[in-house]
PDB file of C-alpha atoms and ligand atoms in Angstrom:
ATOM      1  CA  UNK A  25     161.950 -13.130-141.104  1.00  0.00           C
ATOM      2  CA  UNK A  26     159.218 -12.133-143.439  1.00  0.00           C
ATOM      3  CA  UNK A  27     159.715  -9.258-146.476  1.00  0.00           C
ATOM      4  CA  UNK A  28     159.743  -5.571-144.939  1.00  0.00           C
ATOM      5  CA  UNK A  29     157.304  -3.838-147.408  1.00  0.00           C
ATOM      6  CA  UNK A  30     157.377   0.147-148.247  1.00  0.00           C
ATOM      7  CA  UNK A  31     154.409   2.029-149.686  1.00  0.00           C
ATOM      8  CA  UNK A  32     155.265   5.318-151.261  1.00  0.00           C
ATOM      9  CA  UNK A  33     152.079   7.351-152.051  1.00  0.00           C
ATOM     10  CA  UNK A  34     151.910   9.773-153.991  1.00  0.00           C
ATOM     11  CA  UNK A  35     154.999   8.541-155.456  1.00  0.00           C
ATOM     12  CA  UNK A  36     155.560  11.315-158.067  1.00  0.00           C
ATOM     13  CA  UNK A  37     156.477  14.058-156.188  1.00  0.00           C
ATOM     14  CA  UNK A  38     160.271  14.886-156.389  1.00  0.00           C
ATOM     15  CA  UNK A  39     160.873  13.688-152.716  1.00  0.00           C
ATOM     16  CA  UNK A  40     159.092  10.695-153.111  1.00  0.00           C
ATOM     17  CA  UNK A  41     161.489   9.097-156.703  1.00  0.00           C
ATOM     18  CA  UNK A  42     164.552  10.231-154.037  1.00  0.00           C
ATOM     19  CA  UNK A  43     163.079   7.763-151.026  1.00  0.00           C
ATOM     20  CA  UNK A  44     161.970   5.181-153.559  1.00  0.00           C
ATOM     21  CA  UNK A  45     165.551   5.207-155.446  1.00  0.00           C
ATOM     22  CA  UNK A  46     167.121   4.467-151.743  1.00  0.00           C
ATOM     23  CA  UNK A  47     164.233   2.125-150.587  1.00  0.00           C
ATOM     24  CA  UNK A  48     164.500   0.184-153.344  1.00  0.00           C
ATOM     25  CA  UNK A  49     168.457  -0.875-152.692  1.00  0.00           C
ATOM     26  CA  UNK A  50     167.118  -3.541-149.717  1.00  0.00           C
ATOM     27  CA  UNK A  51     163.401  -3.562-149.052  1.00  0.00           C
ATOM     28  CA  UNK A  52     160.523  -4.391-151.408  1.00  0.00           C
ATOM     29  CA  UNK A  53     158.726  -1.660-152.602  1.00  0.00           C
ATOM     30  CA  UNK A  54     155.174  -0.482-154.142  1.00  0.00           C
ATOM     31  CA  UNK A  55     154.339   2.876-155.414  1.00  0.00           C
ATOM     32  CA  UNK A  56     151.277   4.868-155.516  1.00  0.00           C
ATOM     33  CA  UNK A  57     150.615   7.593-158.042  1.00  0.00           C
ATOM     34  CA  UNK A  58     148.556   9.307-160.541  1.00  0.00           C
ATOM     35  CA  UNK A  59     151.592   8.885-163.056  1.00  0.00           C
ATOM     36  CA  UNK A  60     154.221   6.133-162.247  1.00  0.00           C
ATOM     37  CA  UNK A  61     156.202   6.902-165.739  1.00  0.00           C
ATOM     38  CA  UNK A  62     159.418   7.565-163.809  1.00  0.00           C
ATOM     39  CA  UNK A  63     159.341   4.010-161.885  1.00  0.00           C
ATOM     40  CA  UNK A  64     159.150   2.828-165.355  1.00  0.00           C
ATOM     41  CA  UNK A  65     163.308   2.032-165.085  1.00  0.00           C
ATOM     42  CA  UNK A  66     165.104  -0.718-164.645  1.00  0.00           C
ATOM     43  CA  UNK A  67     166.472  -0.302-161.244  1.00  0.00           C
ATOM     44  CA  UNK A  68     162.520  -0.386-159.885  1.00  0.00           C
ATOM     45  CA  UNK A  69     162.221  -3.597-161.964  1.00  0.00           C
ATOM     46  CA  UNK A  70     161.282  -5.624-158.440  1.00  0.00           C
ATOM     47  CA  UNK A  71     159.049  -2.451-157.531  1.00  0.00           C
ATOM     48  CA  UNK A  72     154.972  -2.938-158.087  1.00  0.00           C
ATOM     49  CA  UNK A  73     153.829   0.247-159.271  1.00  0.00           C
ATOM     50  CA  UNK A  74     150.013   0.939-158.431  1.00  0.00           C
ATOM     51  CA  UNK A  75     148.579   3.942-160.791  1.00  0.00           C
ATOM     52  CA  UNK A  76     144.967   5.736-159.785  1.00  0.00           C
ATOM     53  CA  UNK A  77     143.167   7.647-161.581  1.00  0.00           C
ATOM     54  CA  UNK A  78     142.753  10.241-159.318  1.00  0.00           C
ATOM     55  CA  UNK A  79     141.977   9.981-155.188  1.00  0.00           C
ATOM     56  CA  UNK A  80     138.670   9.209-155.061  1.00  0.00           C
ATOM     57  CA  UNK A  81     138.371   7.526-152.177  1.00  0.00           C
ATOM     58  CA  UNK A  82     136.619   4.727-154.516  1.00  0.00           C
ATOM     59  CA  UNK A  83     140.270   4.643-156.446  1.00  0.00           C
ATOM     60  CA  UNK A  84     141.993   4.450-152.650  1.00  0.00           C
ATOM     61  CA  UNK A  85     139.963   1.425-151.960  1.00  0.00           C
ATOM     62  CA  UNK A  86     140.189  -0.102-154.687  1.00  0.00           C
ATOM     63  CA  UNK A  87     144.285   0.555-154.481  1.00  0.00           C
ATOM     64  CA  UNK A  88     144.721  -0.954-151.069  1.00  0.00           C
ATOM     65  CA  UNK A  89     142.815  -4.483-152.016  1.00  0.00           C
ATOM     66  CA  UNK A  90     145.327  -4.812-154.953  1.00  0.00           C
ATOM     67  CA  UNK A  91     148.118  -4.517-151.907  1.00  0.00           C
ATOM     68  CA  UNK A  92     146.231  -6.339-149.394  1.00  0.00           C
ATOM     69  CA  UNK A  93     145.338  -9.566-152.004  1.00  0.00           C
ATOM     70  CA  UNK A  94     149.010  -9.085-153.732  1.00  0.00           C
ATOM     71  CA  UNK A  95     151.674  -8.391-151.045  1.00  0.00           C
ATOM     72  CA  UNK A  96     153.699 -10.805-149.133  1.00  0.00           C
ATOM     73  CA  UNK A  97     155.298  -9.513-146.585  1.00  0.00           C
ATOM     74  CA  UNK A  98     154.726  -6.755-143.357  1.00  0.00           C
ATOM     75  CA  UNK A  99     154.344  -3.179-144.030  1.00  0.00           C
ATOM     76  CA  UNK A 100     156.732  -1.751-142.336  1.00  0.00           C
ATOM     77  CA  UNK A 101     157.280   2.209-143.570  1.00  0.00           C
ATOM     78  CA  UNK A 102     154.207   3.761-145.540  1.00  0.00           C
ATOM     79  CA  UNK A 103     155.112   7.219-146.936  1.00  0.00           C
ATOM     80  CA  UNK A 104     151.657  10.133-147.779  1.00  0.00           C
ATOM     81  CA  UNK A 105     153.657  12.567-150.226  1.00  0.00           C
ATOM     82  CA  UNK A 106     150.734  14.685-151.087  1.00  0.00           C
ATOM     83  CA  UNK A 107     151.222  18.432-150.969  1.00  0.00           C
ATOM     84  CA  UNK A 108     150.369  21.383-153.435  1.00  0.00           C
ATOM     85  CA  UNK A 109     151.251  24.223-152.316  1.00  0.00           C
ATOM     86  CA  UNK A 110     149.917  26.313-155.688  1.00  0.00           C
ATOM     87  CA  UNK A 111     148.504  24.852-159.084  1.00  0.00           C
ATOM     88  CA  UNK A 112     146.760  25.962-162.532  1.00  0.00           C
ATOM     89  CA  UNK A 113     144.333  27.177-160.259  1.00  0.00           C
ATOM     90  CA  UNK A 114     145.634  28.734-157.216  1.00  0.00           C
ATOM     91  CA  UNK A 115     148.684  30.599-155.738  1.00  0.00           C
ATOM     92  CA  UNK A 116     149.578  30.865-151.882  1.00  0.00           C
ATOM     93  CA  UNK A 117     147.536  34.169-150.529  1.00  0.00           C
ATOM     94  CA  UNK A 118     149.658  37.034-149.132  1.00  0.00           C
ATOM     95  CA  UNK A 119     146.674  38.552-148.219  1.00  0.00           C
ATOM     96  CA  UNK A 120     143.220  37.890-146.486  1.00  0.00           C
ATOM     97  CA  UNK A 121     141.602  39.273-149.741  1.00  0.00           C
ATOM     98  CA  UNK A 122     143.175  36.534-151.918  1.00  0.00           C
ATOM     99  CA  UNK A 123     141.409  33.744-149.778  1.00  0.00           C
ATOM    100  CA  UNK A 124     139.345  31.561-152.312  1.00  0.00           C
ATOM    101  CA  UNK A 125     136.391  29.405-151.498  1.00  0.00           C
ATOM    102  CA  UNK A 126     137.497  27.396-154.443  1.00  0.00           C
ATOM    103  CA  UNK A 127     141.544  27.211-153.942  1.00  0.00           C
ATOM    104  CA  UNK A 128     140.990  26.622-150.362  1.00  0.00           C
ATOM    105  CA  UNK A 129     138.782  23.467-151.306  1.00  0.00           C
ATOM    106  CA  UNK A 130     141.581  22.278-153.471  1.00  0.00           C
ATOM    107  CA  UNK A 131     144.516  22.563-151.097  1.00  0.00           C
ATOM    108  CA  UNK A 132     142.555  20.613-148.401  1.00  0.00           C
ATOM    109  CA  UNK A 133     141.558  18.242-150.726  1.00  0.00           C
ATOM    110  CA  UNK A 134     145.019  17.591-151.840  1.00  0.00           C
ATOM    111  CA  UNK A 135     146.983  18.101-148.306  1.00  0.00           C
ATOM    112  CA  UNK A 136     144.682  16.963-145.770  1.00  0.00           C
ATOM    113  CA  UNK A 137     141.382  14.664-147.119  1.00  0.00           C
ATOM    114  CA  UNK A 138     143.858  12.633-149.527  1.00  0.00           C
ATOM    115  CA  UNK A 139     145.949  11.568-147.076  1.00  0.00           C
ATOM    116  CA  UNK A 140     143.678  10.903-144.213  1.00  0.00           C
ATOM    117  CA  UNK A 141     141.772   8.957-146.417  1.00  0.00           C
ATOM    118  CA  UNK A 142     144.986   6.443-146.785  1.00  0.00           C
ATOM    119  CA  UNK A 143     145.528   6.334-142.989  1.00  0.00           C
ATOM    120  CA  UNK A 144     141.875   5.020-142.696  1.00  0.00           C
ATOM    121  CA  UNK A 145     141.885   2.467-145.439  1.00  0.00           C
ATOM    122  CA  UNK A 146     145.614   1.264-144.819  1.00  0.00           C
ATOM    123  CA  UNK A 147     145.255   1.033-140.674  1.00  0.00           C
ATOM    124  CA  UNK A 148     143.657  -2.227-141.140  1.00  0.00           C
ATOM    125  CA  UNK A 149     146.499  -3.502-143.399  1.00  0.00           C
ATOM    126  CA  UNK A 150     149.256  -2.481-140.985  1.00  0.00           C
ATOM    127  CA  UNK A 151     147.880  -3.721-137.646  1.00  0.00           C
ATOM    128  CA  UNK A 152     149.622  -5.949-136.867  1.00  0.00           C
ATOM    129  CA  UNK A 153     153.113  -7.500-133.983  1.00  0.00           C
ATOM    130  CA  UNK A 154     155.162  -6.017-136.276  1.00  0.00           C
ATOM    131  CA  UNK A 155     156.508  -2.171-136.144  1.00  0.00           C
ATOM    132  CA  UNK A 156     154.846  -0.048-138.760  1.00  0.00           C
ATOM    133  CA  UNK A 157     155.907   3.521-139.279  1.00  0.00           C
ATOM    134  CA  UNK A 158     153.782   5.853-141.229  1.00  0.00           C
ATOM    135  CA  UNK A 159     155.558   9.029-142.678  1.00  0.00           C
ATOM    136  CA  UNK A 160     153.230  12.510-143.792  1.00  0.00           C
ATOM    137  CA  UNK A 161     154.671  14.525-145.292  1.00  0.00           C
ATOM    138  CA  UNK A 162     153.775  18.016-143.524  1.00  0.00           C
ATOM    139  CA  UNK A 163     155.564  21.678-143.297  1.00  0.00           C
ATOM    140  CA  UNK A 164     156.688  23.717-140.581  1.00  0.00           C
ATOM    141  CA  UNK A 165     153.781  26.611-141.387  1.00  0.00           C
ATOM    142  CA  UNK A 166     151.721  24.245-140.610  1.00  0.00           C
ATOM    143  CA  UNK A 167     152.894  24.750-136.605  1.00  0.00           C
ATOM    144  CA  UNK A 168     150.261  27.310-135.092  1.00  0.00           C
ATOM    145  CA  UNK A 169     152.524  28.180-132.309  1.00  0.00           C
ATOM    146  CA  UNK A 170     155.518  28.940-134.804  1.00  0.00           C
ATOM    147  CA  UNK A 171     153.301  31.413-136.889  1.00  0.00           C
ATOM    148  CA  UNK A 172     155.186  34.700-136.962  1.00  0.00           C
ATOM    149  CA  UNK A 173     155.009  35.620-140.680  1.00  0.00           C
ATOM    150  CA  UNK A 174     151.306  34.715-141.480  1.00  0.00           C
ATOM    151  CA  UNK A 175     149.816  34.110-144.963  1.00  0.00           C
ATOM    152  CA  UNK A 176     149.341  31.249-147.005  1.00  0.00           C
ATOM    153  CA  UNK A 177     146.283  30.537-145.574  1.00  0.00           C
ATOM    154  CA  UNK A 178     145.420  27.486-147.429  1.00  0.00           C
ATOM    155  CA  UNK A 179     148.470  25.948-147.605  1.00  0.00           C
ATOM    156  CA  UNK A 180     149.380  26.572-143.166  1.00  0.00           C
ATOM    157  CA  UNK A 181     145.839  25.370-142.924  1.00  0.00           C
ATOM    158  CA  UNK A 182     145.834  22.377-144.648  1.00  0.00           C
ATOM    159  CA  UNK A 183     149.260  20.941-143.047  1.00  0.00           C
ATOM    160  CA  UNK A 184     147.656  22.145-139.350  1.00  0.00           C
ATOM    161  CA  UNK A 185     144.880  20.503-139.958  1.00  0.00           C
ATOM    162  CA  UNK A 186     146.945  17.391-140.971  1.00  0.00           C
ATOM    163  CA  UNK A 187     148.898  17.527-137.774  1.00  0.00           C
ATOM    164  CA  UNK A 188     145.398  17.495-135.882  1.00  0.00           C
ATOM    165  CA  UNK A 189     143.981  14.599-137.700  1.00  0.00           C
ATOM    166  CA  UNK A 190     147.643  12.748-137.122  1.00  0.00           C
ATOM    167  CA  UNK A 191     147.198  13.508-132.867  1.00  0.00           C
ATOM    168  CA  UNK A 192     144.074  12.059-132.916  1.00  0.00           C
ATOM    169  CA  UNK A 193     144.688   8.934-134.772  1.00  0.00           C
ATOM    170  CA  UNK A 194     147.840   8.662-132.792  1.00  0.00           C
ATOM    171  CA  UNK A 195     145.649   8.902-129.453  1.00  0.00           C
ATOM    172  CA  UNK A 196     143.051   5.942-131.116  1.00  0.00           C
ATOM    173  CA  UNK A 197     145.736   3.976-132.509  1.00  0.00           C
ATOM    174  CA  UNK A 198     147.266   3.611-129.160  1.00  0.00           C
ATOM    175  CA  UNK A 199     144.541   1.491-127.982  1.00  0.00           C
ATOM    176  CA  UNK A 200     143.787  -0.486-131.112  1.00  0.00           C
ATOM    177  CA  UNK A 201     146.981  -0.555-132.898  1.00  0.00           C
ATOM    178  CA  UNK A 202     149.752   0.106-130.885  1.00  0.00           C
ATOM    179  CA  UNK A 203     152.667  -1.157-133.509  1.00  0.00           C
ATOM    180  CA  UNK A 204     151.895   2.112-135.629  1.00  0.00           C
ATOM    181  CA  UNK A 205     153.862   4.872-135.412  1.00  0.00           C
ATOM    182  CA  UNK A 206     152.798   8.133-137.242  1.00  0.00           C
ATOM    183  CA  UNK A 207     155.064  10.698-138.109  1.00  0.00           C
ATOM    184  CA  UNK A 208     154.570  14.086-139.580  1.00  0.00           C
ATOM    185  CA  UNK A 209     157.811  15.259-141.295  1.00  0.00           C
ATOM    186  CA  UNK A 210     158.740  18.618-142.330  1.00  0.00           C
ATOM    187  CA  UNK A 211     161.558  18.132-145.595  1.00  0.00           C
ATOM    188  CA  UNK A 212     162.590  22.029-144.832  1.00  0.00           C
ATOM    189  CA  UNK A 213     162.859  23.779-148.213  1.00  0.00           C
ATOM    190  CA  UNK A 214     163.967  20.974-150.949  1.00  0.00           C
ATOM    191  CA  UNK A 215     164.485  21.723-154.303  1.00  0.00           C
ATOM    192  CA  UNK A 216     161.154  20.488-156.070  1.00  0.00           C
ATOM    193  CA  UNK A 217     158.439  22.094-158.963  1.00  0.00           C
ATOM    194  CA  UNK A 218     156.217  23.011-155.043  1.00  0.00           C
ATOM    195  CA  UNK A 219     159.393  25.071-154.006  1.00  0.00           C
ATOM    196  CA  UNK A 220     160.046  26.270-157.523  1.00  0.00           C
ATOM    197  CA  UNK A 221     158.889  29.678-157.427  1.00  0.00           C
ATOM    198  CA  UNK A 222     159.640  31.012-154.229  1.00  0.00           C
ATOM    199  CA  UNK A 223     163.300  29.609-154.106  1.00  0.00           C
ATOM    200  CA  UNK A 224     165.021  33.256-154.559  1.00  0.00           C
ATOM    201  CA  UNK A 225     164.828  34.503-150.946  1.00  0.00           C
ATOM    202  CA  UNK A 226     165.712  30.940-149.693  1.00  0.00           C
ATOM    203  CA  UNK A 227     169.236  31.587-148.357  1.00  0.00           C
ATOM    204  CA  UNK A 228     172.228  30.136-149.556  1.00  0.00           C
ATOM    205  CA  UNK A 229     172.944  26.348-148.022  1.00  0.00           C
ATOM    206  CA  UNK A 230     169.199  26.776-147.071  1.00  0.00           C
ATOM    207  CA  UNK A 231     167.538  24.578-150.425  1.00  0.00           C
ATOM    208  CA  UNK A 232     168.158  20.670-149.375  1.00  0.00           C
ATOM    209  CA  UNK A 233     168.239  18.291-152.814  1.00  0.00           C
ATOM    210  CA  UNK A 234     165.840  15.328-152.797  1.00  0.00           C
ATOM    211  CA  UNK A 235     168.198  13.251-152.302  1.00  0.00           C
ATOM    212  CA  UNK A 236     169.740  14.549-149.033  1.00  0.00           C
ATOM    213  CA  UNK A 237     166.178  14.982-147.245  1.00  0.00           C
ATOM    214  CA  UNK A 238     165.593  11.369-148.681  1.00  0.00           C
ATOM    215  CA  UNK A 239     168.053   9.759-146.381  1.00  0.00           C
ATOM    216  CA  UNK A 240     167.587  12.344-143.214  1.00  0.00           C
ATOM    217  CA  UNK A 241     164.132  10.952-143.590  1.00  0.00           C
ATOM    218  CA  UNK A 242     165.279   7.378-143.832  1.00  0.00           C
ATOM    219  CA  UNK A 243     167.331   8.035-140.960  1.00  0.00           C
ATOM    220  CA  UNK A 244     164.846   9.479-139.045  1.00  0.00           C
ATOM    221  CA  UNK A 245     162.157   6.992-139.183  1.00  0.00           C
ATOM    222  CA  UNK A 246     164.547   4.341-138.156  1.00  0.00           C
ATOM    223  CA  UNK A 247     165.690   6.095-135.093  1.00  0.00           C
ATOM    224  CA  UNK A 248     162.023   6.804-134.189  1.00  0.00           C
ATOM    225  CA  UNK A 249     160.815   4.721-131.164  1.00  0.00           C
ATOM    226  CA  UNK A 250     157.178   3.312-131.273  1.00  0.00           C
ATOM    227  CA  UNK A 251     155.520   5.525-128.208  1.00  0.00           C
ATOM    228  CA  UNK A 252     151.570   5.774-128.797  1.00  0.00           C
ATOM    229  CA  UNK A 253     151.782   9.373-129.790  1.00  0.00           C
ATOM    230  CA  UNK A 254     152.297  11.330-133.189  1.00  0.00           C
ATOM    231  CA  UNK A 255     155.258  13.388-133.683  1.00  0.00           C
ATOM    232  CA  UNK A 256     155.874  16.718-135.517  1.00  0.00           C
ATOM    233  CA  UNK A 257     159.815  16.600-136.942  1.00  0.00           C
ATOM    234  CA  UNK A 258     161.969  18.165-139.142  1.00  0.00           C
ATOM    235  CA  UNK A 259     165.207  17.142-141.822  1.00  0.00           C
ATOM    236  CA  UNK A 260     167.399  17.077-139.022  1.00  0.00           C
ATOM    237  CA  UNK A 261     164.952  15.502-136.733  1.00  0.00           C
ATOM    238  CA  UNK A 262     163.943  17.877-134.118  1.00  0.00           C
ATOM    239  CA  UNK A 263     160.697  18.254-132.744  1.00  0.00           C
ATOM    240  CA  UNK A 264     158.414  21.029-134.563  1.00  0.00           C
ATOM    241  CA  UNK A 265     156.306  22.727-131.889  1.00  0.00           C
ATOM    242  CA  UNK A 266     152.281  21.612-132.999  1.00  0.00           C
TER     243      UNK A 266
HETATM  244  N1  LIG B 322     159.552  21.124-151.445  1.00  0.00           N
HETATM  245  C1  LIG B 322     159.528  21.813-150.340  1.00  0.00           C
HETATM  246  O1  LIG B 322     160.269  22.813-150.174  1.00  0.00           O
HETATM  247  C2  LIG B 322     158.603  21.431-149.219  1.00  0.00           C
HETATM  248  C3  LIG B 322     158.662  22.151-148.008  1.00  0.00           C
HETATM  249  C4  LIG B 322     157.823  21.797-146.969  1.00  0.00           C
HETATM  250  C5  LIG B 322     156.947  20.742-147.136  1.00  0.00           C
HETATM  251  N2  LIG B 322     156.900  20.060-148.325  1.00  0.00           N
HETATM  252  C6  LIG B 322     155.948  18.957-148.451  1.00  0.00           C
HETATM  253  O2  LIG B 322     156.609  17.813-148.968  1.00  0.00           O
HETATM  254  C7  LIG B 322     155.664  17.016-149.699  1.00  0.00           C
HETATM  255  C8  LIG B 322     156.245  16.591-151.032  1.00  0.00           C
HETATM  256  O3  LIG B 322     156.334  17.739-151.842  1.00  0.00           O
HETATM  257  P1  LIG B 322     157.336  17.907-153.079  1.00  0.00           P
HETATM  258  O4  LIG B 322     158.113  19.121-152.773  1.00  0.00           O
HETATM  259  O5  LIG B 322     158.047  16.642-153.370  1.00  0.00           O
HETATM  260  O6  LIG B 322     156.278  18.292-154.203  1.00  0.00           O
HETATM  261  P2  LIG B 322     156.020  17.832-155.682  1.00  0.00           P
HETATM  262  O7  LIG B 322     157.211  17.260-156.342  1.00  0.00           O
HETATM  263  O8  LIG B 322     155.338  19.003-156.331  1.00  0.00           O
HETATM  264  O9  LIG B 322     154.939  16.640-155.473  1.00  0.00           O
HETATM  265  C9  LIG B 322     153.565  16.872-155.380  1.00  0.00           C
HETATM  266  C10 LIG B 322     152.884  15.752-154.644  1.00  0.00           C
HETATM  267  O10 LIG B 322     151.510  16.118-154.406  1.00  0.00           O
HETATM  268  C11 LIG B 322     150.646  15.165-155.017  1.00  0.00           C
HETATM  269  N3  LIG B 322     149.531  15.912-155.615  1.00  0.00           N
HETATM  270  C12 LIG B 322     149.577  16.899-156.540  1.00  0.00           C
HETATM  271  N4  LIG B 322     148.323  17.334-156.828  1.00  0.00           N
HETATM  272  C13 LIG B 322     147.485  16.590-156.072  1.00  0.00           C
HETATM  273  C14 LIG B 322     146.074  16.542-155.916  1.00  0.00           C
HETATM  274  N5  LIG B 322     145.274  17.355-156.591  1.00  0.00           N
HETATM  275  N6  LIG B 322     145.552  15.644-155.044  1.00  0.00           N
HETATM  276  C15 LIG B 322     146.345  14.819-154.317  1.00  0.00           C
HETATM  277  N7  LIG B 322     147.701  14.806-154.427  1.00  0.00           N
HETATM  278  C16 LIG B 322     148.248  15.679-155.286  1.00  0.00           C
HETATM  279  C17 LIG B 322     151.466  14.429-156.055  1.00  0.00           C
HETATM  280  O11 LIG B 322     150.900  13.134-156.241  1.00  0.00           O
HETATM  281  P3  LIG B 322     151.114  12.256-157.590  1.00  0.00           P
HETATM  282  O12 LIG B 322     152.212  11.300-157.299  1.00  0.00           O
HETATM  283  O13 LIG B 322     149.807  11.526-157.794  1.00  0.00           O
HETATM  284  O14 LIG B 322     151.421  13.221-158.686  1.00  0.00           O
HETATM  285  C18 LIG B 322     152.826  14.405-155.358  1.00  0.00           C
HETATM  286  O15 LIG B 322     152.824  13.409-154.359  1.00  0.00           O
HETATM  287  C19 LIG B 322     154.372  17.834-149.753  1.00  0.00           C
HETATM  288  O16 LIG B 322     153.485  17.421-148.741  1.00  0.00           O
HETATM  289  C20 LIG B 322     154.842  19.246-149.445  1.00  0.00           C
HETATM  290  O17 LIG B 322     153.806  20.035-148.872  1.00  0.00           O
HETATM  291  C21 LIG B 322     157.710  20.378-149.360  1.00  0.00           C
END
């Protein structure tokens, strides 16, 4: 049988180090990242560790030919990590007033161009007879029919968006490359510097650890069938209304 390969991207975020840290016990992994510092140990000694400059899509390009003239093996899980949720620049808007031409372009960029950009230069890697599963990382406000509370604006757009852009590659895909399966996964709220500040009102029992939404994720993935569609799923793995 050949090597199973897993591609973590966007590797530094504090979900990502928890999947690679299990991934790395019995499949070959690389690792995609503007920093790879923490892979930098000796337990991800077999790991190859890809850093970018930024995600250009010139740097994603440029990225996938390293895999696609240095792997050996068949892609079989491929992981898109991205998320901000606020940065140096920008804070989730509690109110229509807050909305920002300018933080708006950077939380699409980030959530919903970055990783879209992957899924079209890694398709043609991962077509193949053999099962690939492709992991988003995505967020329950990102459901339009589960919007009761309203606000973050940016942040429930960028993820819906995502979810759009993951249906309609799932409906293409079916026809050309019916081995990929594309999930978009909801972590719930995990303990991580994008949860940081709004952690008080998260009730008790309520803030997963990396490491626990790691392996429901692991879990998940394997139980999920190849169908021809795109599906919308939380920690536990129930289907998130779109
Ligand atoms: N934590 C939660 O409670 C929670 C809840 C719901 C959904 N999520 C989702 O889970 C995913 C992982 O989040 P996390 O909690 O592990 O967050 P985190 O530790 O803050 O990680 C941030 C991630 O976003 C990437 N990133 C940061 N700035 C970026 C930019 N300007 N352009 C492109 N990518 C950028 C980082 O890539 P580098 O590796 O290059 O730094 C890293 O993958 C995100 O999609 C998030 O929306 C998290």
């Amino acid at each position: 049988m050949e090597k199973q390969i897993t591609i973590i991207i966007g590797a530094n975020s504090a979900i990502a180090k928890a999947l690679a840290q299990e991934v790395i016990i019995d499949q070959q992994l690389i690792v995609i990242s503007r920093n790879v510092d923490f892979y930098e140990q000796d337990i991800f000694a077999s790991a190859r560790l890809i850093s970018l400059k930024n995600y250009d899509e010139s740097e994603i390009v440029s990225a996938v030919n390293t895999i696609k003239h240095s792997s050996n093996g068949v892609i079989s899980r491929v992981f898109i990590c991205h998320g901000i949720l606020h940065s140096e620049n920008c804070q989730p808007e509690k109110r229509l007033e807050d909305f920002s031409v300018q933080a708006f372009n950077e939380v699409i960029t980030a959530n919903t161009i970055t990783p879209m950009l992957w899924l079209k230069n890694l398709v043609p890697l991962l077509t193949s007879k053999s099962e690939c599963k492709v992991t988003v990382f995505s967020a329950r406000v990102g459901s339009i029919s589960d919007n009761e509370l309203g606000g973050w604006y940016s942040y429930r757009t960028s993820k819906a968006a995502m979810n759009m852009l993951l249906k309609s590659a799932a409906v293409e895909l079916s026809r050309r490359a019916k081995n990929i399966k594309l999930i978009s996964f909801h972590p719930g709220t995990t303990d991580t510097p994008l949860s940081k500040p709004f952690q008080a009102n998260v009730p008790a029992g309520k803030l997963f650890t990396c490491d626990f939404v790691a392996k429901q994720l692991l879990r998940i993935v394997k139980n999920t069938e190849l169908d021809g569609q795109a599906s919308f799923v939380d920690w536990q793995g129930n289907l998130i209304p779109w």
